[in-house]
PDB file of C-alpha atoms in Angstrom:
ATOM      1  CA  UNK A1087      -2.737   4.577  16.706  1.00  0.00           C
ATOM      2  CA  UNK A1088      -4.458   7.321  18.626  1.00  0.00           C
ATOM      3  CA  UNK A1089      -4.550   9.826  15.757  1.00  0.00           C
ATOM      4  CA  UNK A1090      -5.582   7.316  13.118  1.00  0.00           C
ATOM      5  CA  UNK A1091      -8.951   7.538  11.405  1.00  0.00           C
ATOM      6  CA  UNK A1092     -11.449   4.687  11.310  1.00  0.00           C
ATOM      7  CA  UNK A1093     -13.217   4.606   7.958  1.00  0.00           C
ATOM      8  CA  UNK A1094     -15.539   2.098   6.395  1.00  0.00           C
ATOM      9  CA  UNK A1095     -17.077   2.370   2.965  1.00  0.00           C
ATOM     10  CA  UNK A1096     -18.690   0.488   0.102  1.00  0.00           C
ATOM     11  CA  UNK A1097     -19.935   1.284  -3.390  1.00  0.00           C
ATOM     12  CA  UNK A1098     -22.770   0.212  -5.671  1.00  0.00           C
ATOM     13  CA  UNK A1099     -22.794  -3.151  -7.423  1.00  0.00           C
ATOM     14  CA  UNK A1100     -21.390  -2.884 -10.952  1.00  0.00           C
ATOM     15  CA  UNK A1101     -19.183  -5.649 -12.315  1.00  0.00           C
ATOM     16  CA  UNK A1102     -16.987  -5.570 -15.388  1.00  0.00           C
ATOM     17  CA  UNK A1103     -14.157  -7.980 -16.180  1.00  0.00           C
ATOM     18  CA  UNK A1104     -10.643  -6.662 -16.618  1.00  0.00           C
ATOM     19  CA  UNK A1105      -9.416  -6.171 -20.135  1.00  0.00           C
ATOM     20  CA  UNK A1106      -5.757  -7.124 -20.306  1.00  0.00           C
ATOM     21  CA  UNK A1107      -3.969  -5.094 -22.970  1.00  0.00           C
ATOM     22  CA  UNK A1108      -0.548  -5.692 -24.465  1.00  0.00           C
ATOM     23  CA  UNK A1109       1.606  -2.617 -24.778  1.00  0.00           C
ATOM     24  CA  UNK A1110       2.655  -2.031 -28.337  1.00  0.00           C
ATOM     25  CA  UNK A1111       6.266  -1.577 -27.342  1.00  0.00           C
ATOM     26  CA  UNK A1112       6.398  -5.100 -25.936  1.00  0.00           C
ATOM     27  CA  UNK A1113       5.948  -6.717 -29.361  1.00  0.00           C
ATOM     28  CA  UNK A1114       9.093  -8.460 -30.503  1.00  0.00           C
ATOM     29  CA  UNK A1115      11.412 -11.147 -29.210  1.00  0.00           C
ATOM     30  CA  UNK A1116      12.677  -9.339 -26.102  1.00  0.00           C
ATOM     31  CA  UNK A1117       9.189  -8.314 -25.050  1.00  0.00           C
ATOM     32  CA  UNK A1118       7.786 -11.840 -24.984  1.00  0.00           C
ATOM     33  CA  UNK A1119       7.148 -13.235 -21.519  1.00  0.00           C
ATOM     34  CA  UNK A1120       8.599 -16.600 -22.615  1.00  0.00           C
ATOM     35  CA  UNK A1121      11.950 -15.114 -23.613  1.00  0.00           C
ATOM     36  CA  UNK A1122      13.832 -16.550 -20.634  1.00  0.00           C
ATOM     37  CA  UNK A1123      17.191 -16.271 -22.398  1.00  0.00           C
ATOM     38  CA  UNK A1124      16.501 -12.578 -22.881  1.00  0.00           C
ATOM     39  CA  UNK A1125      15.755 -12.208 -19.179  1.00  0.00           C
ATOM     40  CA  UNK A1126      18.994 -13.930 -18.228  1.00  0.00           C
ATOM     41  CA  UNK A1127      21.058 -11.853 -20.634  1.00  0.00           C
ATOM     42  CA  UNK A1128      19.947  -8.755 -18.761  1.00  0.00           C
ATOM     43  CA  UNK A1129      20.830  -9.944 -15.268  1.00  0.00           C
ATOM     44  CA  UNK A1130      24.142  -8.136 -14.665  1.00  0.00           C
ATOM     45  CA  UNK A1131      27.243  -9.755 -13.273  1.00  0.00           C
ATOM     46  CA  UNK A1132      28.283  -8.806  -9.762  1.00  0.00           C
ATOM     47  CA  UNK A1133      30.054  -5.478  -9.413  1.00  0.00           C
ATOM     48  CA  UNK A1134      28.925  -1.890  -9.851  1.00  0.00           C
ATOM     49  CA  UNK A1135      29.866   0.051 -12.935  1.00  0.00           C
ATOM     50  CA  UNK A1136      31.480  -2.722 -14.992  1.00  0.00           C
ATOM     51  CA  UNK A1137      32.024  -1.842 -18.629  1.00  0.00           C
ATOM     52  CA  UNK A1138      33.892  -3.305 -21.567  1.00  0.00           C
ATOM     53  CA  UNK A1139      36.909  -1.384 -22.835  1.00  0.00           C
ATOM     54  CA  UNK A1140      38.996  -2.909 -25.584  1.00  0.00           C
ATOM     55  CA  UNK A1141      37.291  -6.224 -24.872  1.00  0.00           C
ATOM     56  CA  UNK A1142      38.439  -6.272 -21.252  1.00  0.00           C
ATOM     57  CA  UNK A1143      36.223  -5.680 -18.194  1.00  0.00           C
ATOM     58  CA  UNK A1144      37.299  -2.646 -16.151  1.00  0.00           C
ATOM     59  CA  UNK A1145      35.896  -0.904 -13.105  1.00  0.00           C
ATOM     60  CA  UNK A1146      34.734   2.689 -13.304  1.00  0.00           C
ATOM     61  CA  UNK A1147      33.384   5.115 -10.784  1.00  0.00           C
ATOM     62  CA  UNK A1148      29.841   6.056 -11.921  1.00  0.00           C
ATOM     63  CA  UNK A1149      30.386   9.566 -10.558  1.00  0.00           C
ATOM     64  CA  UNK A1150      27.353  11.240 -12.064  1.00  0.00           C
ATOM     65  CA  UNK A1151      24.822   8.665 -10.771  1.00  0.00           C
ATOM     66  CA  UNK A1152      26.450   8.509  -7.324  1.00  0.00           C
ATOM     67  CA  UNK A1153      26.561  12.285  -7.035  1.00  0.00           C
ATOM     68  CA  UNK A1154      22.967  12.690  -8.213  1.00  0.00           C
ATOM     69  CA  UNK A1155      21.743  10.115  -5.698  1.00  0.00           C
ATOM     70  CA  UNK A1156      23.743  11.832  -2.950  1.00  0.00           C
ATOM     71  CA  UNK A1157      22.133  15.184  -3.755  1.00  0.00           C
ATOM     72  CA  UNK A1158      18.699  13.565  -3.838  1.00  0.00           C
ATOM     73  CA  UNK A1159      19.376  11.942  -0.472  1.00  0.00           C
ATOM     74  CA  UNK A1160      20.471  15.240   1.089  1.00  0.00           C
ATOM     75  CA  UNK A1161      17.421  17.008  -0.329  1.00  0.00           C
ATOM     76  CA  UNK A1162      15.041  14.401   1.092  1.00  0.00           C
ATOM     77  CA  UNK A1163      16.840  14.063   4.433  1.00  0.00           C
ATOM     78  CA  UNK A1164      17.746  10.435   3.765  1.00  0.00           C
ATOM     79  CA  UNK A1165      19.298   8.155   6.373  1.00  0.00           C
ATOM     80  CA  UNK A1166      22.183   7.202   4.115  1.00  0.00           C
ATOM     81  CA  UNK A1167      21.772   4.696   1.287  1.00  0.00           C
ATOM     82  CA  UNK A1168      20.276   1.214   0.947  1.00  0.00           C
ATOM     83  CA  UNK A1169      21.275  -1.505  -1.504  1.00  0.00           C
ATOM     84  CA  UNK A1170      18.573  -2.383  -4.058  1.00  0.00           C
ATOM     85  CA  UNK A1171      17.783  -5.818  -5.478  1.00  0.00           C
ATOM     86  CA  UNK A1172      16.529  -4.507  -8.817  1.00  0.00           C
ATOM     87  CA  UNK A1173      15.236  -1.393 -10.569  1.00  0.00           C
ATOM     88  CA  UNK A1174      12.540  -0.370 -13.035  1.00  0.00           C
ATOM     89  CA  UNK A1175      12.933   2.699 -15.256  1.00  0.00           C
ATOM     90  CA  UNK A1176      10.063   4.906 -16.458  1.00  0.00           C
ATOM     91  CA  UNK A1177       9.982   7.826 -18.881  1.00  0.00           C
ATOM     92  CA  UNK A1178      11.082   5.535 -21.709  1.00  0.00           C
ATOM     93  CA  UNK A1179       8.799   7.084 -24.319  1.00  0.00           C
ATOM     94  CA  UNK A1180      10.417   9.762 -26.474  1.00  0.00           C
ATOM     95  CA  UNK A1181       7.240  11.747 -25.907  1.00  0.00           C
ATOM     96  CA  UNK A1182       8.293  12.004 -22.264  1.00  0.00           C
ATOM     97  CA  UNK A1183      12.010  12.438 -22.869  1.00  0.00           C
ATOM     98  CA  UNK A1184      12.154  14.844 -25.782  1.00  0.00           C
ATOM     99  CA  UNK A1185      15.442  15.913 -27.344  1.00  0.00           C
ATOM    100  CA  UNK A1186      17.064  16.954 -24.075  1.00  0.00           C
ATOM    101  CA  UNK A1187      16.246  13.640 -22.430  1.00  0.00           C
ATOM    102  CA  UNK A1188      17.650  11.827 -25.447  1.00  0.00           C
ATOM    103  CA  UNK A1189      20.870  13.864 -25.224  1.00  0.00           C
ATOM    104  CA  UNK A1190      21.104  12.954 -21.541  1.00  0.00           C
ATOM    105  CA  UNK A1191      20.849   9.241 -22.367  1.00  0.00           C
ATOM    106  CA  UNK A1192      23.433   9.607 -25.135  1.00  0.00           C
ATOM    107  CA  UNK A1193      25.915  11.218 -22.746  1.00  0.00           C
ATOM    108  CA  UNK A1194      25.250   8.637 -20.025  1.00  0.00           C
ATOM    109  CA  UNK A1195      25.638   5.685 -22.400  1.00  0.00           C
ATOM    110  CA  UNK A1196      28.756   7.216 -23.942  1.00  0.00           C
ATOM    111  CA  UNK A1197      30.381   7.342 -20.491  1.00  0.00           C
ATOM    112  CA  UNK A1198      30.271   3.543 -20.465  1.00  0.00           C
ATOM    113  CA  UNK A1199      28.176   2.995 -17.337  1.00  0.00           C
ATOM    114  CA  UNK A1200      26.015  -0.098 -17.033  1.00  0.00           C
ATOM    115  CA  UNK A1201      23.364  -1.169 -14.577  1.00  0.00           C
ATOM    116  CA  UNK A1202      24.652  -3.278 -11.690  1.00  0.00           C
ATOM    117  CA  UNK A1203      21.304  -4.843 -10.732  1.00  0.00           C
ATOM    118  CA  UNK A1204      18.532  -6.368 -12.891  1.00  0.00           C
ATOM    119  CA  UNK A1205      16.712  -3.414 -14.461  1.00  0.00           C
ATOM    120  CA  UNK A1206      13.541  -3.422 -16.562  1.00  0.00           C
ATOM    121  CA  UNK A1207      11.789  -0.667 -18.507  1.00  0.00           C
ATOM    122  CA  UNK A1208       8.359   0.907 -18.804  1.00  0.00           C
ATOM    123  CA  UNK A1209       6.436   1.007 -22.116  1.00  0.00           C
ATOM    124  CA  UNK A1210       8.047   2.901 -24.960  1.00  0.00           C
ATOM    125  CA  UNK A1211       6.130   5.376 -27.090  1.00  0.00           C
ATOM    126  CA  UNK A1212       5.456   3.485 -30.303  1.00  0.00           C
ATOM    127  CA  UNK A1213       4.375   0.146 -31.726  1.00  0.00           C
ATOM    128  CA  UNK A1214       7.451  -0.647 -33.800  1.00  0.00           C
ATOM    129  CA  UNK A1215       5.407  -2.938 -36.074  1.00  0.00           C
ATOM    130  CA  UNK A1216       2.323  -0.773 -36.684  1.00  0.00           C
ATOM    131  CA  UNK A1217       3.695   2.746 -36.340  1.00  0.00           C
ATOM    132  CA  UNK A1218       2.526   3.854 -39.786  1.00  0.00           C
ATOM    133  CA  UNK A1219      -1.052   2.724 -39.160  1.00  0.00           C
ATOM    134  CA  UNK A1220      -1.015   4.671 -35.901  1.00  0.00           C
ATOM    135  CA  UNK A1221       0.105   7.866 -37.623  1.00  0.00           C
ATOM    136  CA  UNK A1222       3.530   7.929 -35.962  1.00  0.00           C
ATOM    137  CA  UNK A1223       6.157   9.900 -37.849  1.00  0.00           C
ATOM    138  CA  UNK A1224       9.406   8.385 -39.097  1.00  0.00           C
ATOM    139  CA  UNK A1225      11.303  10.954 -37.026  1.00  0.00           C
ATOM    140  CA  UNK A1226       9.554   9.934 -33.795  1.00  0.00           C
ATOM    141  CA  UNK A1227      10.134   6.249 -34.535  1.00  0.00           C
ATOM    142  CA  UNK A1228      13.854   6.808 -35.101  1.00  0.00           C
ATOM    143  CA  UNK A1229      14.194   8.777 -31.865  1.00  0.00           C
ATOM    144  CA  UNK A1230      12.306   6.094 -29.930  1.00  0.00           C
ATOM    145  CA  UNK A1231      14.416   3.289 -31.363  1.00  0.00           C
ATOM    146  CA  UNK A1232      17.543   5.210 -30.359  1.00  0.00           C
ATOM    147  CA  UNK A1233      16.211   5.576 -26.796  1.00  0.00           C
ATOM    148  CA  UNK A1234      15.573   1.835 -26.669  1.00  0.00           C
ATOM    149  CA  UNK A1235      19.047   1.066 -28.020  1.00  0.00           C
ATOM    150  CA  UNK A1236      20.765   3.389 -25.542  1.00  0.00           C
ATOM    151  CA  UNK A1237      18.977   1.862 -22.562  1.00  0.00           C
ATOM    152  CA  UNK A1238      19.783  -1.650 -23.759  1.00  0.00           C
ATOM    153  CA  UNK A1239      23.438  -0.655 -24.224  1.00  0.00           C
ATOM    154  CA  UNK A1240      23.495   0.150 -20.504  1.00  0.00           C
ATOM    155  CA  UNK A1241      22.070  -3.256 -19.655  1.00  0.00           C
ATOM    156  CA  UNK A1242      18.406  -2.326 -19.216  1.00  0.00           C
ATOM    157  CA  UNK A1243      16.120  -5.205 -20.150  1.00  0.00           C
ATOM    158  CA  UNK A1244      13.540  -4.077 -22.767  1.00  0.00           C
ATOM    159  CA  UNK A1245      10.458  -5.342 -20.946  1.00  0.00           C
ATOM    160  CA  UNK A1246       8.371  -2.320 -22.052  1.00  0.00           C
ATOM    161  CA  UNK A1247       5.777  -3.123 -19.409  1.00  0.00           C
ATOM    162  CA  UNK A1248       4.330  -1.424 -16.337  1.00  0.00           C
ATOM    163  CA  UNK A1249       3.676  -4.756 -14.647  1.00  0.00           C
ATOM    164  CA  UNK A1250       6.986  -6.502 -15.288  1.00  0.00           C
ATOM    165  CA  UNK A1251       8.460  -5.587 -11.856  1.00  0.00           C
ATOM    166  CA  UNK A1252       5.885  -7.768 -10.078  1.00  0.00           C
ATOM    167  CA  UNK A1253       4.796 -10.139 -12.870  1.00  0.00           C
ATOM    168  CA  UNK A1254       8.152 -10.861 -14.488  1.00  0.00           C
ATOM    169  CA  UNK A1255      10.521 -13.647 -13.392  1.00  0.00           C
ATOM    170  CA  UNK A1256      12.674 -11.375 -11.233  1.00  0.00           C
ATOM    171  CA  UNK A1257       9.774 -10.820  -8.816  1.00  0.00           C
ATOM    172  CA  UNK A1258      10.100 -14.372  -7.512  1.00  0.00           C
ATOM    173  CA  UNK A1259      13.535 -13.489  -6.177  1.00  0.00           C
ATOM    174  CA  UNK A1260      12.186 -10.715  -3.939  1.00  0.00           C
ATOM    175  CA  UNK A1261      11.312 -11.154  -0.280  1.00  0.00           C
ATOM    176  CA  UNK A1262       9.385  -9.035   2.219  1.00  0.00           C
ATOM    177  CA  UNK A1263      11.544  -6.113   3.277  1.00  0.00           C
ATOM    178  CA  UNK A1264      13.760  -6.082   0.185  1.00  0.00           C
ATOM    179  CA  UNK A1265      14.630  -2.667  -1.236  1.00  0.00           C
ATOM    180  CA  UNK A1266      14.148  -1.868  -4.932  1.00  0.00           C
ATOM    181  CA  UNK A1267      14.054   1.294  -7.047  1.00  0.00           C
ATOM    182  CA  UNK A1268      10.913   1.368  -9.179  1.00  0.00           C
ATOM    183  CA  UNK A1269       9.650   4.326 -11.181  1.00  0.00           C
ATOM    184  CA  UNK A1270       6.258   2.921 -12.256  1.00  0.00           C
ATOM    185  CA  UNK A1271       3.568   4.244  -9.917  1.00  0.00           C
ATOM    186  CA  UNK A1272       1.210   1.234 -10.126  1.00  0.00           C
ATOM    187  CA  UNK A1273       4.093  -1.172  -9.454  1.00  0.00           C
ATOM    188  CA  UNK A1274       5.173   0.946  -6.471  1.00  0.00           C
ATOM    189  CA  UNK A1275       1.736   0.614  -4.878  1.00  0.00           C
ATOM    190  CA  UNK A1276       1.541  -3.131  -5.542  1.00  0.00           C
ATOM    191  CA  UNK A1277       5.091  -3.752  -4.394  1.00  0.00           C
ATOM    192  CA  UNK A1278       4.856  -1.839  -1.115  1.00  0.00           C
ATOM    193  CA  UNK A1279       1.500  -3.355  -0.189  1.00  0.00           C
ATOM    194  CA  UNK A1280       0.975  -6.833  -1.648  1.00  0.00           C
ATOM    195  CA  UNK A1281       4.623  -7.871  -1.938  1.00  0.00           C
ATOM    196  CA  UNK A1282       5.909  -6.074   1.144  1.00  0.00           C
ATOM    197  CA  UNK A1283       9.025  -4.809  -0.652  1.00  0.00           C
ATOM    198  CA  UNK A1284      10.268  -1.243  -0.159  1.00  0.00           C
ATOM    199  CA  UNK A1285      10.457   1.413  -2.839  1.00  0.00           C
ATOM    200  CA  UNK A1286       9.652   5.052  -3.345  1.00  0.00           C
ATOM    201  CA  UNK A1287       8.015   6.270  -6.528  1.00  0.00           C
ATOM    202  CA  UNK A1288      11.310   7.018  -8.258  1.00  0.00           C
ATOM    203  CA  UNK A1289      11.710   9.387 -11.159  1.00  0.00           C
ATOM    204  CA  UNK A1290      13.049   7.943 -14.408  1.00  0.00           C
ATOM    205  CA  UNK A1291      16.583   9.362 -13.934  1.00  0.00           C
ATOM    206  CA  UNK A1292      16.809   8.443 -10.239  1.00  0.00           C
ATOM    207  CA  UNK A1293      15.705   4.863 -10.972  1.00  0.00           C
ATOM    208  CA  UNK A1294      18.344   4.594 -13.699  1.00  0.00           C
ATOM    209  CA  UNK A1295      21.009   6.067 -11.402  1.00  0.00           C
ATOM    210  CA  UNK A1296      19.985   3.627  -8.664  1.00  0.00           C
ATOM    211  CA  UNK A1297      20.244   0.778 -11.172  1.00  0.00           C
ATOM    212  CA  UNK A1298      23.787   1.825 -12.057  1.00  0.00           C
ATOM    213  CA  UNK A1299      24.930   2.456  -8.492  1.00  0.00           C
ATOM    214  CA  UNK A1300      23.027  -0.490  -7.013  1.00  0.00           C
ATOM    215  CA  UNK A1301      21.639   1.674  -4.226  1.00  0.00           C
ATOM    216  CA  UNK A1302      19.142   4.425  -3.499  1.00  0.00           C
ATOM    217  CA  UNK A1303      18.676   7.067  -0.767  1.00  0.00           C
ATOM    218  CA  UNK A1304      17.022   5.700   2.388  1.00  0.00           C
ATOM    219  CA  UNK A1305      13.964   7.896   2.864  1.00  0.00           C
ATOM    220  CA  UNK A1306      10.209   7.605   2.465  1.00  0.00           C
ATOM    221  CA  UNK A1307       8.927   4.050   2.067  1.00  0.00           C
ATOM    222  CA  UNK A1308      12.356   2.555   2.698  1.00  0.00           C
ATOM    223  CA  UNK A1309      12.114   3.455   6.410  1.00  0.00           C
ATOM    224  CA  UNK A1310      10.034   1.674   9.057  1.00  0.00           C
ATOM    225  CA  UNK A1311       8.732   4.891  10.588  1.00  0.00           C
ATOM    226  CA  UNK A1312       7.173   5.998   7.304  1.00  0.00           C
ATOM    227  CA  UNK A1313       5.404   2.693   6.679  1.00  0.00           C
ATOM    228  CA  UNK A1314       3.194   2.732   9.776  1.00  0.00           C
ATOM    229  CA  UNK A1315      -0.503   3.154   8.880  1.00  0.00           C
ATOM    230  CA  UNK A1316      -2.155   6.445   9.737  1.00  0.00           C
ATOM    231  CA  UNK A1317      -5.551   5.591   8.199  1.00  0.00           C
ATOM    232  CA  UNK A1318      -7.452   2.343   8.837  1.00  0.00           C
ATOM    233  CA  UNK A1319     -10.178   1.362   6.362  1.00  0.00           C
ATOM    234  CA  UNK A1320     -12.574  -1.476   7.224  1.00  0.00           C
ATOM    235  CA  UNK A1321     -14.432  -3.069   4.299  1.00  0.00           C
ATOM    236  CA  UNK A1322     -17.865  -4.320   5.345  1.00  0.00           C
ATOM    237  CA  UNK A1323     -20.150  -6.752   3.540  1.00  0.00           C
ATOM    238  CA  UNK A1324     -20.819  -6.928   0.698  1.00  0.00           C
ATOM    239  CA  UNK A1325     -17.222  -6.828  -0.492  1.00  0.00           C
ATOM    240  CA  UNK A1326     -16.738  -4.777  -3.683  1.00  0.00           C
ATOM    241  CA  UNK A1327     -17.027  -6.776  -6.903  1.00  0.00           C
ATOM    242  CA  UNK A1328     -15.160  -6.166 -10.115  1.00  0.00           C
ATOM    243  CA  UNK A1329     -12.698  -3.468 -11.153  1.00  0.00           C
ATOM    244  CA  UNK A1330     -15.212  -0.603 -11.141  1.00  0.00           C
ATOM    245  CA  UNK A1331     -16.237  -1.060  -7.501  1.00  0.00           C
ATOM    246  CA  UNK A1332     -12.647  -1.605  -6.365  1.00  0.00           C
ATOM    247  CA  UNK A1333     -11.630   1.446  -8.381  1.00  0.00           C
ATOM    248  CA  UNK A1334     -14.304   3.551  -6.689  1.00  0.00           C
ATOM    249  CA  UNK A1335     -13.161   2.261  -3.322  1.00  0.00           C
ATOM    250  CA  UNK A1336      -9.598   3.209  -4.232  1.00  0.00           C
ATOM    251  CA  UNK A1337     -10.751   6.717  -5.142  1.00  0.00           C
ATOM    252  CA  UNK A1338     -12.629   7.023  -1.854  1.00  0.00           C
ATOM    253  CA  UNK A1339      -9.637   5.842   0.187  1.00  0.00           C
ATOM    254  CA  UNK A1340      -7.207   8.078  -1.704  1.00  0.00           C
ATOM    255  CA  UNK A1341      -9.381  11.140  -1.161  1.00  0.00           C
ATOM    256  CA  UNK A1342      -9.587  10.429   2.559  1.00  0.00           C
ATOM    257  CA  UNK A1343      -6.009   9.304   2.972  1.00  0.00           C
ATOM    258  CA  UNK A1344      -4.225  11.911   0.861  1.00  0.00           C
ATOM    259  CA  UNK A1345      -0.505  11.360   1.546  1.00  0.00           C
ATOM    260  CA  UNK A1346      -1.034   9.096   4.563  1.00  0.00           C
ATOM    261  CA  UNK A1347      -0.248   5.366   4.648  1.00  0.00           C
ATOM    262  CA  UNK A1348      -3.499   3.368   4.534  1.00  0.00           C
ATOM    263  CA  UNK A1349      -4.215  -0.024   6.123  1.00  0.00           C
ATOM    264  CA  UNK A1350      -7.071  -1.745   4.273  1.00  0.00           C
TER     265      UNK A1350
END
């Protein structure tokens, strides 16, 4: 493109292997990557807004999520709505939510809504097995466990992982061009670039609303016109080695690119 920048850059040679941590909140049967039955239990049946009432499935109108998404779409100048294949909710930690966020989840769960697409969750705010050793208070633990329970009651799979959207089993069902609603920033970058799926960096509530409604406003990275590169970066030899060099390259590109789409 005529207005695009041509940039090339490289950094010094420092190599350090990745350390792969396990989030404390992922400990337990549902958090295990080999818990395939757990994964399947959290893949919703077809139909938006299905709940159980008196043991019988009924259809409800998830008015609050639909209305919130509509307002978001109007605010962002969206081109209508797009159906999403799955969703990923952030802001799961009680440290992020606080008492008002917890009250919001209580009200939403009490209304009986459930997610209509496979929906996973970001890390929670406590290691439920070692909370005492970490100096976590009993009060915080109880609030966090209630958050987890409320999300699960709405059908959210307790993955408690930032990488589950692209490393978990649901990722294999996604194709280039598919729309999702992810609220984890690192997954959004990976998904839009490496996987070629389409998602904005959702907020926690908007991702949950999208999961319930099965759709999200069509703006930002969901639209072709916003995905065209405006900054081209050419990597010359030697190619960066290790996470530090790639991280420095990422910092360099981000500082030059700002809010523009980058082609590396």
